Amino acid sequence: MICLIYLFSLVSIVKASDYSLIIDEKCSIDKPILNFPHSYELINNFQSNFNLTNNNTKLILTKMIDRDEWCAKNICPCDYCSFILELFSNHNQIPKFSTVNITINDINDHTCEFFDTQTNISLPESIQIGHRFSIAHAIDYDSGMNGQLSFKLLNNEDYFELDIITLSMNEYAIYGVVKKSFDREINEKYELIIDAHDHGLLQTRFNRTKVIIELLDENDNAPKFNQIEYSIQSLPENTPIGTELLTISASDADKGLNSLIHYSIVNPPSLSLFPFAINSTTGVISLQSSLDYETTRTYRFLIRASDSGLQQSLFNDTWCSISIKDVNDCPVEILFLPNRRFQYDNQKLFIYENTEINNLTLGYIRLVDRDSIQTKLSISLIILDKQPKQEYEIILSNQLNSYILIAKQGIFDREIQSEINLRFIATDNLLTSIYDIQINLIDLNDNPSEFLMNPMKFSVEELANYHMIEHPIEDYELTIGYLNVVDRDEGENAVNIYELESNSLVKIDSTTGRLYLIQPLDREQIQNIQLKAKAINVAEPKWMTDVQIQIEVLDVNDNTPQCLTTYNRLSILENFSTDKPLIKINASDLDNGINGTINYKFRTNSTWLFHINNVTGEIYSKDLFDYESDFKHFTLIIDLEDNGNQIKNQNQNACQLEIFVEDTNDNRPELIDNEQRKIFIDLENPFKNEIISFNITDQDSGINGKIKYNLQSIESNINLNNNQTLFYLNQNGSLFMTYKINQICLFKLRILLEDYGYPSQQTLIEINIAFGNSLDSRYSSFEKVQTFFQEKNSDTNYFAFIFGLTVLIITFIFLISIMIICILIRQQHQRHQAAIISRNKLLCSSSQQLTTSDSTVTSNTTSSSIEHRQIIRAPYSNERSYMNPRLSINCSTPESHTYKILHVPLDMHYYEKDKVDNISSDHGYHESYQTGSSSSSSPEQCSTENYIRQDHKFNQLPYFVTKCKSLSEGFIVEMNVDGSDEDTR
């Protein structure tokens, strides 16, 4: 109610340009406290406590104001709390700045508070009357009469009285004064109750505190400051941290520890924010954090000096005041107020695209410098975009430090440039500040939608047919795809609805553009679907875009591979080749392409190593079968799967294969016990016909493992007329003697072991039988008898060795002689051949002409050089070669002969051949040595086909050439060879 009284009383003092207002603290919020004649906008909102309502014509409180809290935080002075709100008006298109001076009136809402209370005080017994000691500090956060306090001692008034010192307008120091001497032995403890009350007009508030005093016999002097109060005037706010500002000094009349003084700051407002610190020993006050004139301009705090008394520490307090001097350390504040036509939030200005630009006012700018030092402010504009589509300018307003931001020319097109970034740079000639705003263009529906491609192609598997059949739900839908449409607009302007031409197979979701099936599809019936669709904008104007739709029906892997024969029985001979397939599994798949391609693999495999070709189905054995081993029967299960996706189940129709291994005669009969190869018969023992029964085995089975025995030969070192009938071998493997012998001897028996298989396997074994005498140590064992006969035969073997060596040496000398004779004959033949060649060496001049009437052969000459071709003579007249060309030679008489040789063109293939006929008549050419003998009619003509191949080129003709004639296609040469050269070459 008090607030309303103030409001009505202040209406009459409102001026035309500025306003003044006084309100009580803790006044109600959200109620009008001031009415304006027209709308305003708040430029600065002091502590965010105010707002404008009712079309910005009424000022209200948004937060409750506590004047005393503001005073404690130095937000406003304690004695007179006043501040200014800045307003802006654009009434009648005339920009104007106004101010409201608001004063906060104090109410008595605080009770006296005691702090720094000495609840237990110790006084020396011999303390003097009139001694003053500190009890507590009291404060009332109210102002004026509401903050003035009175104190009263309620007990022990005979011994003590109060001494009140006013520290500030509402803060007091309470001291006790001794009125009467004490006797600690009579009473050593006193209790003091102190009452405090304020002087509020409407209501009085009070508080009490209690102090206990104990009497001691020590340290009866408190420190004393050398000044009543310390102060620093105009401390620059940019003073470096760590600077020593002031030294506090105090003295104590006591001695020793009782006079050692420690300094401290009493209850600083906040340890983290308080910028000063004091050295407890030296009393030096220094700066511990930075100062800010714009935040706090003065500091006043209490400093305490305490002694180091053992029983009790005495102390004294004094005030220290520090005022701060302003320096130019605050950058310029840039305030931007948008044009009312546009939305503005968080430094973003929203403008509709296609808005006309012709000196368009975007907003208003005001520069504010919080420093108290007057400086000249300036501002500039930078467009941060690389290729701006508009031109902007800042023009000066009719008020100080006020400007207008305008767009001079250009276009606002969101599809070209969705946002524009502007930067304002303000300076006070020392400090610079930056303020960025972003212009966001609001979209309009000015672009039709576009499809990514036209026609749009989709594909759907025929598997959809099976899904629909298995799940015959009403309105069952199978998604084919989505119509992808692009709209350069955004938001609702980019929203489309879709329409599809009427058909019985496919429908479209008008909102999402989803194409879906409504009927099953079978690729064998329908392979392609052609449809038309359109996209229509929801927003005006309703843009429409047409598109063609092509849907391809794809084949799916819906058939399982099938075995043509599910069970196969196979008999394989052992030792079957591993390079040949055992069998080929035949299967088929009704699908096409990759879906019909079959892979073969084993589901289960035996311990034997089998391999299957996963493409052809051919099964191989990785090792040879052995009937004699434990593996004679195998069962294989072959699974089939195709390469489609999904792979059709390989277990639905597997193929089963049973393999049986058959025996072949692949093992020879063998003597198991090698000890049976050496048999010793003691002549002293009674004679027995059966000597031994051989332990023979054949690993084959059946008839292949049945053995027959054959005694091939008997050798002995003694001559017996009937030694071939001395031993008899039974078919059960038993060896018998037919009669008894009585002399020392050694027999060697060769026994052929043969099975009944086809083809049969044979083994020849040697059995040595020694006849000895156990009573004679020389022949008492098999080894001794054998050694005796070996030494006897050693001399005979020596002479046989010498004879054989002699025959070998004679044979070697004979072979060497034959080789030397052959080499000499070959060298003689080569010398004879070289002599003939040197006699017939001739030159051929390029001016000579060859006038033969014989048939010519052609060649293609590509250079002036003559190509030499070596003549190779064939060893037999009927032998044919694959070299080119061919030459006929008449060797019927030992006379000289003339030959025509064909020069092969350079571009002829190496193995092509061209026969040259023999020349038989002497044409009497210049420098010719031909005899003119004919060889064409001789029955003994022994023409030999020689062949010429390219060897090298040279400018000089060969030595055997006598004539040369150039032709248009090549040349013909004439060669003379002495008849003496017609030998066995």
PDB file of C-alpha atoms in Angstrom, residues 656-866:
ATOM      1  CA  GLN A 656      24.437 -89.742 -50.353  1.00  0.00           C
ATOM      2  CA  LEU A 657      27.438 -91.651 -51.695  1.00  0.00           C
ATOM      3  CA  GLU A 658      28.756 -95.011 -50.476  1.00  0.00           C
ATOM      4  CA  ILE A 659      32.248 -96.045 -51.611  1.00  0.00           C
ATOM      5  CA  PHE A 660      33.520 -99.627 -51.349  1.00  0.00           C
ATOM      6  CA  VAL A 661      37.244-100.322 -51.901  1.00  0.00           C
ATOM      7  CA  GLU A 662      38.098-103.547 -53.791  1.00  0.00           C
ATOM      8  CA  ASP A 663      41.375-105.427 -53.474  1.00  0.00           C
ATOM      9  CA  THR A 664      44.080-105.540 -56.185  1.00  0.00           C
ATOM     10  CA  ASN A 665      47.181-107.691 -56.246  1.00  0.00           C
ATOM     11  CA  ASP A 666      49.574-104.956 -55.140  1.00  0.00           C
ATOM     12  CA  ASN A 667      51.642-106.795 -52.479  1.00  0.00           C
ATOM     13  CA  ARG A 668      54.457-109.291 -52.895  1.00  0.00           C
ATOM     14  CA  PRO A 669      54.887-112.371 -50.719  1.00  0.00           C
ATOM     15  CA  GLU A 670      57.466-111.634 -48.025  1.00  0.00           C
ATOM     16  CA  LEU A 671      59.562-113.633 -45.583  1.00  0.00           C
ATOM     17  CA  ILE A 672      58.655-112.312 -42.174  1.00  0.00           C
ATOM     18  CA  ASP A 673      61.524-113.786 -40.119  1.00  0.00           C
ATOM     19  CA  ASN A 674      64.921-112.849 -41.602  1.00  0.00           C
ATOM     20  CA  GLU A 675      66.589-115.278 -39.221  1.00  0.00           C
ATOM     21  CA  GLN A 676      65.213-118.099 -41.414  1.00  0.00           C
ATOM     22  CA  ARG A 677      67.577-116.987 -44.205  1.00  0.00           C
ATOM     23  CA  LYS A 678      70.509-118.597 -42.289  1.00  0.00           C
ATOM     24  CA  ILE A 679      70.090-122.263 -41.298  1.00  0.00           C
ATOM     25  CA  PHE A 680      72.725-124.294 -39.388  1.00  0.00           C
ATOM     26  CA  ILE A 681      72.519-128.121 -39.398  1.00  0.00           C
ATOM     27  CA  ASP A 682      74.685-129.966 -36.862  1.00  0.00           C
ATOM     28  CA  LEU A 683      75.987-133.225 -38.316  1.00  0.00           C
ATOM     29  CA  GLU A 684      76.182-134.637 -34.793  1.00  0.00           C
ATOM     30  CA  ASN A 685      72.434-134.456 -34.387  1.00  0.00           C
ATOM     31  CA  PRO A 686      70.149-137.214 -35.604  1.00  0.00           C
ATOM     32  CA  PHE A 687      69.001-136.809 -39.186  1.00  0.00           C
ATOM     33  CA  LYS A 688      65.567-135.224 -39.778  1.00  0.00           C
ATOM     34  CA  ASN A 689      63.863-134.773 -43.133  1.00  0.00           C
ATOM     35  CA  GLU A 690      62.122-131.497 -42.319  1.00  0.00           C
ATOM     36  CA  ILE A 691      64.601-128.674 -41.974  1.00  0.00           C
ATOM     37  CA  ILE A 692      62.334-125.626 -41.452  1.00  0.00           C
ATOM     38  CA  SER A 693      58.853-124.244 -42.117  1.00  0.00           C
ATOM     39  CA  PHE A 694      59.117-120.751 -43.621  1.00  0.00           C
ATOM     40  CA  ASN A 695      57.036-117.892 -42.186  1.00  0.00           C
ATOM     41  CA  ILE A 696      55.725-116.265 -45.391  1.00  0.00           C
ATOM     42  CA  THR A 697      52.900-113.676 -45.678  1.00  0.00           C
ATOM     43  CA  ASP A 698      51.060-111.711 -48.402  1.00  0.00           C
ATOM     44  CA  GLN A 699      48.954-108.707 -47.270  1.00  0.00           C
ATOM     45  CA  ASP A 700      46.511-109.118 -50.133  1.00  0.00           C
ATOM     46  CA  SER A 701      43.312-111.017 -49.565  1.00  0.00           C
ATOM     47  CA  GLY A 702      41.631-113.943 -51.278  1.00  0.00           C
ATOM     48  CA  ILE A 703      43.439-115.490 -54.206  1.00  0.00           C
ATOM     49  CA  ASN A 704      45.793-112.484 -54.300  1.00  0.00           C
ATOM     50  CA  GLY A 705      47.117-113.500 -50.892  1.00  0.00           C
ATOM     51  CA  LYS A 706      47.521-117.248 -51.631  1.00  0.00           C
ATOM     52  CA  ILE A 707      51.207-118.239 -52.101  1.00  0.00           C
ATOM     53  CA  LYS A 708      52.898-120.964 -54.151  1.00  0.00           C
ATOM     54  CA  TYR A 709      56.551-121.982 -53.561  1.00  0.00           C
ATOM     55  CA  ASN A 710      59.122-122.864 -56.207  1.00  0.00           C
ATOM     56  CA  LEU A 711      62.706-123.967 -55.512  1.00  0.00           C
ATOM     57  CA  GLN A 712      64.595-122.263 -58.329  1.00  0.00           C
ATOM     58  CA  SER A 713      68.249-123.302 -57.808  1.00  0.00           C
ATOM     59  CA  ILE A 714      70.669-124.905 -55.400  1.00  0.00           C
ATOM     60  CA  GLU A 715      74.315-123.832 -55.214  1.00  0.00           C
ATOM     61  CA  SER A 716      77.000-125.577 -53.191  1.00  0.00           C
ATOM     62  CA  ASN A 717      80.767-125.509 -52.655  1.00  0.00           C
ATOM     63  CA  ILE A 718      80.905-129.288 -53.053  1.00  0.00           C
ATOM     64  CA  ASN A 719      80.082-131.441 -55.992  1.00  0.00           C
ATOM     65  CA  LEU A 720      77.223-133.849 -55.507  1.00  0.00           C
ATOM     66  CA  ASN A 721      75.750-135.879 -58.298  1.00  0.00           C
ATOM     67  CA  ASN A 722      72.254-135.389 -57.047  1.00  0.00           C
ATOM     68  CA  ASN A 723      72.413-132.062 -55.171  1.00  0.00           C
ATOM     69  CA  GLN A 724      69.337-130.774 -57.080  1.00  0.00           C
ATOM     70  CA  THR A 725      67.280-133.492 -55.436  1.00  0.00           C
ATOM     71  CA  LEU A 726      68.836-133.053 -52.001  1.00  0.00           C
ATOM     72  CA  PHE A 727      66.153-130.527 -50.956  1.00  0.00           C
ATOM     73  CA  TYR A 728      62.433-130.616 -51.427  1.00  0.00           C
ATOM     74  CA  LEU A 729      60.037-127.627 -50.836  1.00  0.00           C
ATOM     75  CA  ASN A 730      56.458-128.369 -49.922  1.00  0.00           C
ATOM     76  CA  GLN A 731      53.610-125.970 -50.931  1.00  0.00           C
ATOM     77  CA  ASN A 732      52.848-125.324 -47.285  1.00  0.00           C
ATOM     78  CA  GLY A 733      56.272-123.649 -46.929  1.00  0.00           C
ATOM     79  CA  SER A 734      58.154-126.563 -45.351  1.00  0.00           C
ATOM     80  CA  LEU A 735      61.710-127.423 -46.542  1.00  0.00           C
ATOM     81  CA  PHE A 736      62.840-131.104 -46.477  1.00  0.00           C
ATOM     82  CA  MET A 737      66.088-133.051 -47.084  1.00  0.00           C
ATOM     83  CA  THR A 738      65.782-136.225 -49.125  1.00  0.00           C
ATOM     84  CA  TYR A 739      68.919-137.870 -47.717  1.00  0.00           C
ATOM     85  CA  LYS A 740      71.673-137.313 -45.209  1.00  0.00           C
ATOM     86  CA  ILE A 741      75.120-135.889 -45.955  1.00  0.00           C
ATOM     87  CA  ASN A 742      78.145-136.251 -43.699  1.00  0.00           C
ATOM     88  CA  GLN A 743      80.612-133.531 -44.726  1.00  0.00           C
ATOM     89  CA  ILE A 744      81.119-129.874 -43.927  1.00  0.00           C
ATOM     90  CA  CYS A 745      79.534-127.793 -46.676  1.00  0.00           C
ATOM     91  CA  LEU A 746      77.517-124.610 -47.530  1.00  0.00           C
ATOM     92  CA  PHE A 747      74.365-124.491 -49.698  1.00  0.00           C
ATOM     93  CA  LYS A 748      72.596-121.454 -51.241  1.00  0.00           C
ATOM     94  CA  LEU A 749      68.932-122.036 -52.191  1.00  0.00           C
ATOM     95  CA  ARG A 750      66.936-119.573 -54.338  1.00  0.00           C
ATOM     96  CA  ILE A 751      63.225-119.880 -53.666  1.00  0.00           C
ATOM     97  CA  LEU A 752      60.607-118.033 -55.763  1.00  0.00           C
ATOM     98  CA  LEU A 753      57.519-116.934 -53.842  1.00  0.00           C
ATOM     99  CA  GLU A 754      54.539-116.168 -56.099  1.00  0.00           C
ATOM    100  CA  ASP A 755      50.870-115.402 -55.401  1.00  0.00           C
ATOM    101  CA  TYR A 756      47.884-116.473 -57.501  1.00  0.00           C
ATOM    102  CA  GLY A 757      46.742-112.940 -58.392  1.00  0.00           C
ATOM    103  CA  TYR A 758      46.656-111.398 -61.841  1.00  0.00           C
ATOM    104  CA  PRO A 759      49.148-110.218 -62.648  1.00  0.00           C
ATOM    105  CA  SER A 760      51.006-112.248 -60.091  1.00  0.00           C
ATOM    106  CA  GLN A 761      53.512-110.742 -57.629  1.00  0.00           C
ATOM    107  CA  GLN A 762      56.841-112.567 -57.092  1.00  0.00           C
ATOM    108  CA  THR A 763      59.637-112.451 -54.575  1.00  0.00           C
ATOM    109  CA  LEU A 764      62.952-114.294 -54.872  1.00  0.00           C
ATOM    110  CA  ILE A 765      64.590-115.106 -51.558  1.00  0.00           C
ATOM    111  CA  GLU A 766      67.956-116.675 -50.807  1.00  0.00           C
ATOM    112  CA  ILE A 767      68.356-119.287 -48.077  1.00  0.00           C
ATOM    113  CA  ASN A 768      71.856-120.233 -46.871  1.00  0.00           C
ATOM    114  CA  ILE A 769      72.231-123.675 -45.234  1.00  0.00           C
ATOM    115  CA  ALA A 770      75.493-124.514 -43.452  1.00  0.00           C
ATOM    116  CA  PHE A 771      76.383-128.076 -42.396  1.00  0.00           C
ATOM    117  CA  GLY A 772      78.811-128.072 -39.469  1.00  0.00           C
ATOM    118  CA  ASN A 773      80.018-129.975 -36.483  1.00  0.00           C
ATOM    119  CA  SER A 774      79.369-128.713 -33.003  1.00  0.00           C
ATOM    120  CA  LEU A 775      82.276-130.765 -31.694  1.00  0.00           C
ATOM    121  CA  ASP A 776      84.734-129.007 -33.958  1.00  0.00           C
ATOM    122  CA  SER A 777      85.199-125.372 -32.953  1.00  0.00           C
ATOM    123  CA  ARG A 778      86.062-124.405 -36.553  1.00  0.00           C
ATOM    124  CA  TYR A 779      82.592-125.433 -37.760  1.00  0.00           C
ATOM    125  CA  SER A 780      80.467-125.074 -34.662  1.00  0.00           C
ATOM    126  CA  SER A 781      78.176-122.270 -36.028  1.00  0.00           C
ATOM    127  CA  PHE A 782      76.753-120.918 -39.274  1.00  0.00           C
ATOM    128  CA  GLU A 783      79.067-117.880 -39.273  1.00  0.00           C
ATOM    129  CA  LYS A 784      82.189-120.019 -38.841  1.00  0.00           C
ATOM    130  CA  VAL A 785      81.273-122.331 -41.691  1.00  0.00           C
ATOM    131  CA  GLN A 786      80.504-119.317 -43.918  1.00  0.00           C
ATOM    132  CA  THR A 787      83.806-117.602 -43.042  1.00  0.00           C
ATOM    133  CA  PHE A 788      85.747-120.780 -43.828  1.00  0.00           C
ATOM    134  CA  PHE A 789      84.415-121.017 -47.369  1.00  0.00           C
ATOM    135  CA  GLN A 790      84.724-117.239 -48.032  1.00  0.00           C
ATOM    136  CA  GLU A 791      88.457-117.307 -47.244  1.00  0.00           C
ATOM    137  CA  LYS A 792      88.859-120.281 -49.515  1.00  0.00           C
ATOM    138  CA  ASN A 793      87.344-118.382 -52.447  1.00  0.00           C
ATOM    139  CA  SER A 794      89.239-115.052 -51.930  1.00  0.00           C
ATOM    140  CA  ASP A 795      92.333-116.116 -53.984  1.00  0.00           C
ATOM    141  CA  THR A 796      90.189-117.080 -56.951  1.00  0.00           C
ATOM    142  CA  ASN A 797      88.446-113.717 -56.906  1.00  0.00           C
ATOM    143  CA  TYR A 798      91.801-111.790 -56.920  1.00  0.00           C
ATOM    144  CA  PHE A 799      92.941-113.336 -60.241  1.00  0.00           C
ATOM    145  CA  ALA A 800      89.570-112.621 -61.811  1.00  0.00           C
ATOM    146  CA  PHE A 801      89.876-108.916 -60.860  1.00  0.00           C
ATOM    147  CA  ILE A 802      93.329-108.541 -62.485  1.00  0.00           C
ATOM    148  CA  PHE A 803      92.113-110.064 -65.746  1.00  0.00           C
ATOM    149  CA  GLY A 804      89.084-107.800 -65.978  1.00  0.00           C
ATOM    150  CA  LEU A 805      91.138-104.644 -65.315  1.00  0.00           C
ATOM    151  CA  THR A 806      93.550-105.502 -68.156  1.00  0.00           C
ATOM    152  CA  VAL A 807      90.721-105.938 -70.666  1.00  0.00           C
ATOM    153  CA  LEU A 808      89.246-102.531 -69.636  1.00  0.00           C
ATOM    154  CA  ILE A 809      92.538-100.656 -70.192  1.00  0.00           C
ATOM    155  CA  ILE A 810      93.069-102.151 -73.694  1.00  0.00           C
ATOM    156  CA  THR A 811      89.538-101.215 -74.726  1.00  0.00           C
ATOM    157  CA  PHE A 812      90.008 -97.565 -73.552  1.00  0.00           C
ATOM    158  CA  ILE A 813      93.263 -97.156 -75.572  1.00  0.00           C
ATOM    159  CA  PHE A 814      91.541 -98.482 -78.689  1.00  0.00           C
ATOM    160  CA  LEU A 815      88.692 -95.955 -78.423  1.00  0.00           C
ATOM    161  CA  ILE A 816      91.088 -93.021 -77.975  1.00  0.00           C
ATOM    162  CA  SER A 817      92.958 -94.011 -81.156  1.00  0.00           C
ATOM    163  CA  ILE A 818      89.762 -94.080 -83.195  1.00  0.00           C
ATOM    164  CA  MET A 819      88.812 -90.569 -81.982  1.00  0.00           C
ATOM    165  CA  ILE A 820      92.208 -89.102 -82.947  1.00  0.00           C
ATOM    166  CA  ILE A 821      91.963 -90.589 -86.481  1.00  0.00           C
ATOM    167  CA  CYS A 822      88.486 -89.064 -86.959  1.00  0.00           C
ATOM    168  CA  ILE A 823      89.704 -85.606 -85.916  1.00  0.00           C
ATOM    169  CA  LEU A 824      92.633 -85.751 -88.388  1.00  0.00           C
ATOM    170  CA  ILE A 825      90.354 -86.794 -91.283  1.00  0.00           C
ATOM    171  CA  ARG A 826      87.944 -83.905 -90.513  1.00  0.00           C
ATOM    172  CA  GLN A 827      90.760 -81.330 -90.451  1.00  0.00           C
ATOM    173  CA  GLN A 828      92.069 -82.605 -93.849  1.00  0.00           C
ATOM    174  CA  HIS A 829      88.595 -82.286 -95.325  1.00  0.00           C
ATOM    175  CA  GLN A 830      88.212 -78.697 -94.072  1.00  0.00           C
ATOM    176  CA  ARG A 831      91.609 -77.646 -95.563  1.00  0.00           C
ATOM    177  CA  HIS A 832      90.630 -79.134 -98.942  1.00  0.00           C
ATOM    178  CA  GLN A 833      87.334 -77.265 -98.929  1.00  0.00           C
ATOM    179  CA  ALA A 834      89.015 -73.932 -98.056  1.00  0.00           C
ATOM    180  CA  ALA A 835      91.503 -74.334-100.973  1.00  0.00           C
ATOM    181  CA  ILE A 836      88.655 -74.785-103.500  1.00  0.00           C
ATOM    182  CA  ILE A 837      86.834 -71.692-102.184  1.00  0.00           C
ATOM    183  CA  SER A 838      89.968 -69.495-102.432  1.00  0.00           C
ATOM    184  CA  ARG A 839      90.571 -70.553-106.120  1.00  0.00           C
ATOM    185  CA  ASN A 840      87.098 -69.589-107.210  1.00  0.00           C
ATOM    186  CA  LYS A 841      86.836 -66.195-105.525  1.00  0.00           C
ATOM    187  CA  LEU A 842      85.545 -63.698-108.128  1.00  0.00           C
ATOM    188  CA  LEU A 843      84.132 -60.212-108.233  1.00  0.00           C
ATOM    189  CA  CYS A 844      80.885 -59.151-109.833  1.00  0.00           C
ATOM    190  CA  SER A 845      80.612 -55.637-111.361  1.00  0.00           C
ATOM    191  CA  SER A 846      77.296 -53.760-111.209  1.00  0.00           C
ATOM    192  CA  SER A 847      77.584 -52.990-114.943  1.00  0.00           C
ATOM    193  CA  GLN A 848      77.614 -56.659-116.035  1.00  0.00           C
ATOM    194  CA  GLN A 849      74.450 -57.990-117.557  1.00  0.00           C
ATOM    195  CA  LEU A 850      73.122 -61.509-117.423  1.00  0.00           C
ATOM    196  CA  THR A 851      71.204 -62.416-120.615  1.00  0.00           C
ATOM    197  CA  THR A 852      69.885 -65.782-119.699  1.00  0.00           C
ATOM    198  CA  SER A 853      66.601 -67.046-121.098  1.00  0.00           C
ATOM    199  CA  ASP A 854      65.837 -69.204-118.126  1.00  0.00           C
ATOM    200  CA  SER A 855      62.933 -68.510-115.873  1.00  0.00           C
ATOM    201  CA  THR A 856      63.524 -65.830-113.268  1.00  0.00           C
ATOM    202  CA  VAL A 857      62.343 -65.471-109.770  1.00  0.00           C
ATOM    203  CA  THR A 858      61.381 -62.223-108.093  1.00  0.00           C
ATOM    204  CA  SER A 859      62.213 -60.526-104.908  1.00  0.00           C
ATOM    205  CA  ASN A 860      61.511 -57.176-103.360  1.00  0.00           C
ATOM    206  CA  THR A 861      64.742 -55.217-102.844  1.00  0.00           C
ATOM    207  CA  THR A 862      64.406 -52.405-100.346  1.00  0.00           C
ATOM    208  CA  SER A 863      68.058 -51.224-100.247  1.00  0.00           C
ATOM    209  CA  SER A 864      71.139 -50.975-102.507  1.00  0.00           C
ATOM    210  CA  SER A 865      73.054 -53.576-100.558  1.00  0.00           C
ATOM    211  CA  ILE A 866      73.069 -57.240-101.675  1.00  0.00           C
TER     212      ILE A 866
END
